[in-house]
Amino acid sequence: MDKYTPQERAQIDPSSFFSPFRARKASGWPFLFHLLWSIKFELEPAALSLTKENQQLGRSEWPVFVIFFNVQGVFSKVTSCVGLIDEIKI
């Protein structure tokens, strides 16, 4: 068990703040995993609600345009995370 709280760990080693596993050094894999996980939660609710509407109307196509419009929000999250990482490295 880690003897530090997440806030204390982030002050000691800022890279651990971005890792979902609280690793000592943030490698590309934990950051990528966290990014993909956030994309999943960003897109899934809208896609599921639209799929339910399509089922009620008797349609069976996948709601691709919902994913297209939500990608913009995901990219803004990615760029803000990357900007934060660049600031910490400096």
mmCIF file of N, CA and C in Angstrom:
data_model
loop_
_atom_site.group_PDB
_atom_site.id
_atom_site.type_symbol
_atom_site.label_atom_id
_atom_site.label_comp_id
_atom_site.label_asym_id
_atom_site.label_seq_id
_atom_site.Cartn_x
_atom_site.Cartn_y
_atom_site.Cartn_z
ATOM 1 N N MET A 1 0.842 -1.189 0.000
ATOM 2 C CA MET A 1 0.000 0.000 0.000
ATOM 3 C C MET A 1 0.885 1.249 0.000
ATOM 4 N N ASP A 2 0.480 2.222 -0.739
ATOM 5 C CA ASP A 2 1.248 3.459 -0.842
ATOM 6 C C ASP A 2 1.033 4.295 0.419
ATOM 7 N N LYS A 3 2.132 4.805 0.986
ATOM 8 C CA LYS A 3 2.006 5.583 2.221
ATOM 9 C C LYS A 3 1.612 7.031 1.958
ATOM 10 N N TYR A 4 1.576 7.441 0.690
ATOM 11 C CA TYR A 4 1.207 8.801 0.330
ATOM 12 C C TYR A 4 -0.202 8.837 -0.238
ATOM 13 N N THR A 5 -0.880 9.963 -0.028
ATOM 14 C CA THR A 5 -2.173 10.170 -0.679
ATOM 15 C C THR A 5 -1.913 10.531 -2.143
ATOM 16 N N PRO A 6 -2.926 10.433 -3.008
ATOM 17 C CA PRO A 6 -2.711 10.809 -4.418
ATOM 18 C C PRO A 6 -2.233 12.256 -4.580
ATOM 19 N N GLN A 7 -2.714 13.161 -3.725
ATOM 20 C CA GLN A 7 -2.288 14.556 -3.816
ATOM 21 C C GLN A 7 -0.810 14.702 -3.443
ATOM 22 N N GLU A 8 -0.382 13.998 -2.377
ATOM 23 C CA GLU A 8 1.027 14.056 -1.984
ATOM 24 C C GLU A 8 1.911 13.418 -3.049
ATOM 25 N N ARG A 9 1.446 12.316 -3.611
ATOM 26 C CA ARG A 9 2.221 11.625 -4.646
ATOM 27 C C ARG A 9 2.375 12.529 -5.870
ATOM 28 N N ALA A 10 1.327 13.274 -6.211
ATOM 29 C CA ALA A 10 1.397 14.174 -7.370
ATOM 30 C C ALA A 10 2.398 15.298 -7.129
ATOM 31 N N GLN A 11 2.543 15.740 -5.871
ATOM 32 C CA GLN A 11 3.530 16.778 -5.565
ATOM 33 C C GLN A 11 4.950 16.222 -5.629
ATOM 34 N N ILE A 12 5.135 14.984 -5.159
ATOM 35 C CA ILE A 12 6.459 14.364 -5.181
ATOM 36 C C ILE A 12 6.860 14.017 -6.610
ATOM 37 N N ASP A 13 5.939 13.376 -7.329
ATOM 38 C CA ASP A 13 6.209 12.921 -8.697
ATOM 39 C C ASP A 13 5.018 13.308 -9.566
ATOM 40 N N PRO A 14 5.066 14.475 -10.238
ATOM 41 C CA PRO A 14 3.908 14.943 -11.006
ATOM 42 C C PRO A 14 3.442 13.968 -12.078
ATOM 43 N N SER A 15 4.334 13.146 -12.607
ATOM 44 C CA SER A 15 3.923 12.232 -13.673
ATOM 45 C C SER A 15 2.965 11.165 -13.163
ATOM 46 N N SER A 16 2.973 10.880 -11.849
ATOM 47 C CA SER A 16 2.081 9.850 -11.318
ATOM 48 C C SER A 16 0.626 10.300 -11.354
ATOM 49 N N PHE A 17 0.386 11.612 -11.427
ATOM 50 C CA PHE A 17 -0.977 12.135 -11.456
ATOM 51 C C PHE A 17 -1.732 11.674 -12.698
ATOM 52 N N PHE A 18 -1.021 11.496 -13.815
ATOM 53 C CA PHE A 18 -1.672 11.168 -15.075
ATOM 54 C C PHE A 18 -1.848 9.674 -15.277
ATOM 55 N N SER A 19 -1.248 8.864 -14.430
ATOM 56 C CA SER A 19 -1.307 7.423 -14.621
ATOM 57 C C SER A 19 -2.482 6.840 -13.855
ATOM 58 N N PRO A 20 -3.336 6.040 -14.500
ATOM 59 C CA PRO A 20 -4.448 5.424 -13.771
ATOM 60 C C PRO A 20 -3.970 4.413 -12.740
ATOM 61 N N PHE A 21 -2.747 3.950 -12.860
ATOM 62 C CA PHE A 21 -2.224 2.963 -11.914
ATOM 63 C C PHE A 21 -1.321 3.605 -10.867
ATOM 64 N N ARG A 22 -1.201 4.938 -10.883
ATOM 65 C CA ARG A 22 -0.324 5.677 -9.981
ATOM 66 C C ARG A 22 1.111 5.158 -10.042
ATOM 67 N N ALA A 23 1.584 4.980 -11.234
ATOM 68 C CA ALA A 23 2.961 4.523 -11.425
ATOM 69 C C ALA A 23 3.922 5.660 -11.100
ATOM 70 N N ARG A 24 5.163 5.315 -10.809
ATOM 71 C CA ARG A 24 6.142 6.355 -10.481
ATOM 72 C C ARG A 24 6.473 7.202 -11.706
ATOM 73 N N LYS A 25 6.504 6.592 -12.871
ATOM 74 C CA LYS A 25 6.746 7.350 -14.098
ATOM 75 C C LYS A 25 5.609 7.058 -15.069
ATOM 76 N N ALA A 26 5.052 8.102 -15.651
ATOM 77 C CA ALA A 26 3.943 7.908 -16.586
ATOM 78 C C ALA A 26 4.506 7.498 -17.935
ATOM 79 N N SER A 27 4.302 6.257 -18.283
ATOM 80 C CA SER A 27 4.726 5.810 -19.608
ATOM 81 C C SER A 27 3.574 6.041 -20.572
ATOM 82 N N GLY A 28 3.784 5.681 -21.827
ATOM 83 C CA GLY A 28 2.737 5.888 -22.820
ATOM 84 C C GLY A 28 1.532 4.991 -22.624
ATOM 85 N N TRP A 29 1.746 3.759 -22.128
ATOM 86 C CA TRP A 29 0.635 2.803 -22.039
ATOM 87 C C TRP A 29 -0.426 3.190 -21.024
ATOM 88 N N PRO A 30 -0.064 3.557 -19.785
ATOM 89 C CA PRO A 30 -1.132 3.949 -18.854
ATOM 90 C C PRO A 30 -1.884 5.183 -19.327
ATOM 91 N N PHE A 31 -1.161 6.143 -19.917
ATOM 92 C CA PHE A 31 -1.830 7.342 -20.412
ATOM 93 C C PHE A 31 -2.784 6.991 -21.548
ATOM 94 N N LEU A 32 -2.332 6.099 -22.448
ATOM 95 C CA LEU A 32 -3.178 5.671 -23.558
ATOM 96 C C LEU A 32 -4.401 4.925 -23.044
ATOM 97 N N PHE A 33 -4.203 4.069 -22.051
ATOM 98 C CA PHE A 33 -5.327 3.336 -21.462
ATOM 99 C C PHE A 33 -6.339 4.307 -20.866
ATOM 100 N N HIS A 34 -5.849 5.294 -20.119
ATOM 101 C CA HIS A 34 -6.734 6.277 -19.502
ATOM 102 C C HIS A 34 -7.488 7.070 -20.567
ATOM 103 N N LEU A 35 -6.797 7.417 -21.641
ATOM 104 C CA LEU A 35 -7.416 8.165 -22.729
ATOM 105 C C LEU A 35 -8.514 7.345 -23.403
ATOM 106 N N LEU A 36 -8.220 6.079 -23.707
ATOM 107 C CA LEU A 36 -9.226 5.220 -24.335
ATOM 108 C C LEU A 36 -10.409 4.992 -23.406
ATOM 109 N N TRP A 37 -10.143 4.871 -22.122
ATOM 110 C CA TRP A 37 -11.216 4.670 -21.147
ATOM 111 C C TRP A 37 -12.128 5.891 -21.111
ATOM 112 N N SER A 38 -11.555 7.101 -21.159
ATOM 113 C CA SER A 38 -12.377 8.311 -21.147
ATOM 114 C C SER A 38 -13.175 8.441 -22.442
ATOM 115 N N ILE A 39 -12.592 8.016 -23.567
ATOM 116 C CA ILE A 39 -13.326 8.045 -24.834
ATOM 117 C C ILE A 39 -14.523 7.103 -24.764
ATOM 118 N N LYS A 40 -14.339 5.932 -24.167
ATOM 119 C CA LYS A 40 -15.430 4.958 -24.033
ATOM 120 C C LYS A 40 -16.596 5.583 -23.269
ATOM 121 N N PHE A 41 -16.310 6.243 -22.149
ATOM 122 C CA PHE A 41 -17.382 6.827 -21.356
ATOM 123 C C PHE A 41 -17.952 8.082 -21.999
ATOM 124 N N GLU A 42 -17.192 8.713 -22.868
ATOM 125 C CA GLU A 42 -17.688 9.895 -23.576
ATOM 126 C C GLU A 42 -18.704 9.498 -24.647
ATOM 127 N N LEU A 43 -18.437 8.415 -25.364
ATOM 128 C CA LEU A 43 -19.261 8.051 -26.515
ATOM 129 C C LEU A 43 -20.391 7.085 -26.187
ATOM 130 N N GLU A 44 -20.191 6.239 -25.191
ATOM 131 C CA GLU A 44 -21.140 5.159 -24.953
ATOM 132 C C GLU A 44 -22.555 5.629 -24.606
ATOM 133 N N PRO A 45 -22.760 6.583 -23.680
ATOM 134 C CA PRO A 45 -24.139 6.955 -23.331
ATOM 135 C C PRO A 45 -24.940 7.500 -24.506
ATOM 136 N N ALA A 46 -24.325 8.363 -25.316
ATOM 137 C CA ALA A 46 -25.048 8.930 -26.461
ATOM 138 C C ALA A 46 -25.374 7.852 -27.483
ATOM 139 N N ALA A 47 -24.430 6.962 -27.722
ATOM 140 C CA ALA A 47 -24.668 5.897 -28.692
ATOM 141 C C ALA A 47 -25.756 4.952 -28.204
ATOM 142 N N LEU A 48 -25.754 4.638 -26.914
ATOM 143 C CA LEU A 48 -26.771 3.732 -26.381
ATOM 144 C C LEU A 48 -28.157 4.358 -26.431
ATOM 145 N N SER A 49 -28.262 5.647 -26.096
ATOM 146 C CA SER A 49 -29.577 6.284 -26.121
ATOM 147 C C SER A 49 -30.123 6.342 -27.542
ATOM 148 N N LEU A 50 -29.259 6.625 -28.508
ATOM 149 C CA LEU A 50 -29.716 6.679 -29.895
ATOM 150 C C LEU A 50 -30.061 5.288 -30.414
ATOM 151 N N THR A 51 -29.312 4.282 -29.961
ATOM 152 C CA THR A 51 -29.615 2.912 -30.373
ATOM 153 C C THR A 51 -30.983 2.499 -29.851
ATOM 154 N N LYS A 52 -31.315 2.902 -28.619
ATOM 155 C CA LYS A 52 -32.640 2.580 -28.064
ATOM 156 C C LYS A 52 -33.740 3.260 -28.874
ATOM 157 N N GLU A 53 -33.504 4.518 -29.263
ATOM 158 C CA GLU A 53 -34.490 5.220 -30.088
ATOM 159 C C GLU A 53 -34.681 4.505 -31.422
ATOM 160 N N ASN A 54 -33.570 4.064 -32.032
ATOM 161 C CA ASN A 54 -33.658 3.353 -33.309
ATOM 162 C C ASN A 54 -34.417 2.046 -33.159
ATOM 163 N N GLN A 55 -34.218 1.346 -32.048
ATOM 164 C CA GLN A 55 -34.925 0.085 -31.830
ATOM 165 C C GLN A 55 -36.421 0.333 -31.674
ATOM 166 N N GLN A 56 -36.781 1.424 -30.991
ATOM 167 C CA GLN A 56 -38.197 1.737 -30.821
ATOM 168 C C GLN A 56 -38.842 2.097 -32.159
ATOM 169 N N LEU A 57 -38.067 2.714 -33.045
ATOM 170 C CA LEU A 57 -38.598 3.090 -34.355
ATOM 171 C C LEU A 57 -38.481 1.963 -35.382
ATOM 172 N N GLY A 58 -37.839 0.868 -35.000
ATOM 173 C CA GLY A 58 -37.703 -0.266 -35.904
ATOM 174 C C GLY A 58 -36.494 -0.194 -36.809
ATOM 175 N N ARG A 59 -35.547 0.700 -36.501
ATOM 176 C CA ARG A 59 -34.332 0.800 -37.313
ATOM 177 C C ARG A 59 -33.228 -0.038 -36.675
ATOM 178 N N SER A 60 -32.262 -0.432 -37.480
ATOM 179 C CA SER A 60 -31.182 -1.259 -36.937
ATOM 180 C C SER A 60 -29.788 -0.716 -37.242
ATOM 181 N N GLU A 61 -29.666 0.470 -37.838
ATOM 182 C CA GLU A 61 -28.331 0.962 -38.193
ATOM 183 C C GLU A 61 -27.604 1.502 -36.959
ATOM 184 N N TRP A 62 -26.272 1.487 -37.025
ATOM 185 C CA TRP A 62 -25.439 1.972 -35.920
ATOM 186 C C TRP A 62 -25.335 3.487 -35.996
ATOM 187 N N PRO A 63 -25.489 4.188 -34.897
ATOM 188 C CA PRO A 63 -25.465 5.663 -34.912
ATOM 189 C C PRO A 63 -24.054 6.226 -35.049
ATOM 190 N N VAL A 64 -23.542 6.235 -36.265
ATOM 191 C CA VAL A 64 -22.159 6.662 -36.506
ATOM 192 C C VAL A 64 -22.004 8.166 -36.304
ATOM 193 N N PHE A 65 -23.005 8.940 -36.678
ATOM 194 C CA PHE A 65 -22.841 10.388 -36.603
ATOM 195 C C PHE A 65 -22.738 10.885 -35.162
ATOM 196 N N VAL A 66 -23.269 10.147 -34.202
ATOM 197 C CA VAL A 66 -23.114 10.536 -32.795
ATOM 198 C C VAL A 66 -21.644 10.471 -32.412
ATOM 199 N N ILE A 67 -20.971 9.422 -32.847
ATOM 200 C CA ILE A 67 -19.544 9.282 -32.580
ATOM 201 C C ILE A 67 -18.778 10.419 -33.253
ATOM 202 N N PHE A 68 -19.155 10.761 -34.474
ATOM 203 C CA PHE A 68 -18.471 11.835 -35.202
ATOM 204 C C PHE A 68 -18.560 13.157 -34.439
ATOM 205 N N PHE A 69 -19.741 13.499 -33.930
ATOM 206 C CA PHE A 69 -19.893 14.772 -33.237
ATOM 207 C C PHE A 69 -19.248 14.765 -31.856
ATOM 208 N N ASN A 70 -19.183 13.615 -31.197
ATOM 209 C CA ASN A 70 -18.573 13.564 -29.870
ATOM 210 C C ASN A 70 -17.056 13.491 -29.915
ATOM 211 N N VAL A 71 -16.480 13.187 -31.073
ATOM 212 C CA VAL A 71 -15.021 13.114 -31.183
ATOM 213 C C VAL A 71 -14.397 14.482 -30.919
ATOM 214 N N GLN A 72 -15.090 15.552 -31.275
ATOM 215 C CA GLN A 72 -14.556 16.897 -31.045
ATOM 216 C C GLN A 72 -14.322 17.136 -29.554
ATOM 217 N N GLY A 73 -15.264 16.713 -28.721
ATOM 218 C CA GLY A 73 -15.092 16.855 -27.275
ATOM 219 C C GLY A 73 -13.937 16.030 -26.755
ATOM 220 N N VAL A 74 -13.757 14.843 -27.308
ATOM 221 C CA VAL A 74 -12.654 13.977 -26.895
ATOM 222 C C VAL A 74 -11.326 14.608 -27.275
ATOM 223 N N PHE A 75 -11.224 15.166 -28.485
ATOM 224 C CA PHE A 75 -9.975 15.795 -28.908
ATOM 225 C C PHE A 75 -9.643 17.009 -28.049
ATOM 226 N N SER A 76 -10.652 17.751 -27.622
ATOM 227 C CA SER A 76 -10.361 18.891 -26.747
ATOM 228 C C SER A 76 -9.826 18.411 -25.406
ATOM 229 N N LYS A 77 -10.328 17.257 -24.915
ATOM 230 C CA LYS A 77 -9.781 16.696 -23.679
ATOM 231 C C LYS A 77 -8.340 16.270 -23.879
ATOM 232 N N VAL A 78 -8.058 15.639 -25.016
ATOM 233 C CA VAL A 78 -6.701 15.160 -25.288
ATOM 234 C C VAL A 78 -5.733 16.326 -25.344
ATOM 235 N N THR A 79 -6.094 17.386 -26.055
ATOM 236 C CA THR A 79 -5.177 18.516 -26.183
ATOM 237 C C THR A 79 -4.965 19.206 -24.845
ATOM 238 N N SER A 80 -5.992 19.275 -23.998
ATOM 239 C CA SER A 80 -5.791 19.895 -22.683
ATOM 240 C C SER A 80 -4.892 19.031 -21.818
ATOM 241 N N CYS A 81 -5.023 17.693 -21.891
ATOM 242 C CA CYS A 81 -4.147 16.795 -21.126
ATOM 243 C C CYS A 81 -2.710 16.914 -21.611
ATOM 244 N N VAL A 82 -2.514 16.950 -22.918
ATOM 245 C CA VAL A 82 -1.158 17.053 -23.466
ATOM 246 C C VAL A 82 -0.543 18.390 -23.079
ATOM 247 N N GLY A 83 -1.322 19.451 -23.107
ATOM 248 C CA GLY A 83 -0.821 20.756 -22.686
ATOM 249 C C GLY A 83 -0.403 20.760 -21.232
ATOM 250 N N LEU A 84 -1.164 20.088 -20.379
ATOM 251 C CA LEU A 84 -0.802 19.992 -18.971
ATOM 252 C C LEU A 84 0.489 19.222 -18.791
ATOM 253 N N ILE A 85 0.656 18.144 -19.535
ATOM 254 C CA ILE A 85 1.878 17.343 -19.430
ATOM 255 C C ILE A 85 3.082 18.172 -19.874
ATOM 256 N N ASP A 86 2.935 18.946 -20.948
ATOM 257 C CA ASP A 86 4.034 19.794 -21.417
ATOM 258 C C ASP A 86 4.408 20.844 -20.372
ATOM 259 N N GLU A 87 3.408 21.410 -19.691
ATOM 260 C CA GLU A 87 3.697 22.409 -18.665
ATOM 261 C C GLU A 87 4.466 21.797 -17.502
ATOM 262 N N ILE A 88 4.122 20.578 -17.123
ATOM 263 C CA ILE A 88 4.803 19.926 -15.999
ATOM 264 C C ILE A 88 6.230 19.566 -16.377
ATOM 265 N N LYS A 89 6.441 19.135 -17.625
ATOM 266 C CA LYS A 89 7.799 18.787 -18.058
ATOM 267 C C LYS A 89 8.706 20.008 -18.066
ATOM 268 N N ILE A 90 8.147 21.176 -18.368
ATOM 269 C CA ILE A 90 8.946 22.412 -18.400
ATOM 270 C C ILE A 90 9.267 22.796 -16.977
#
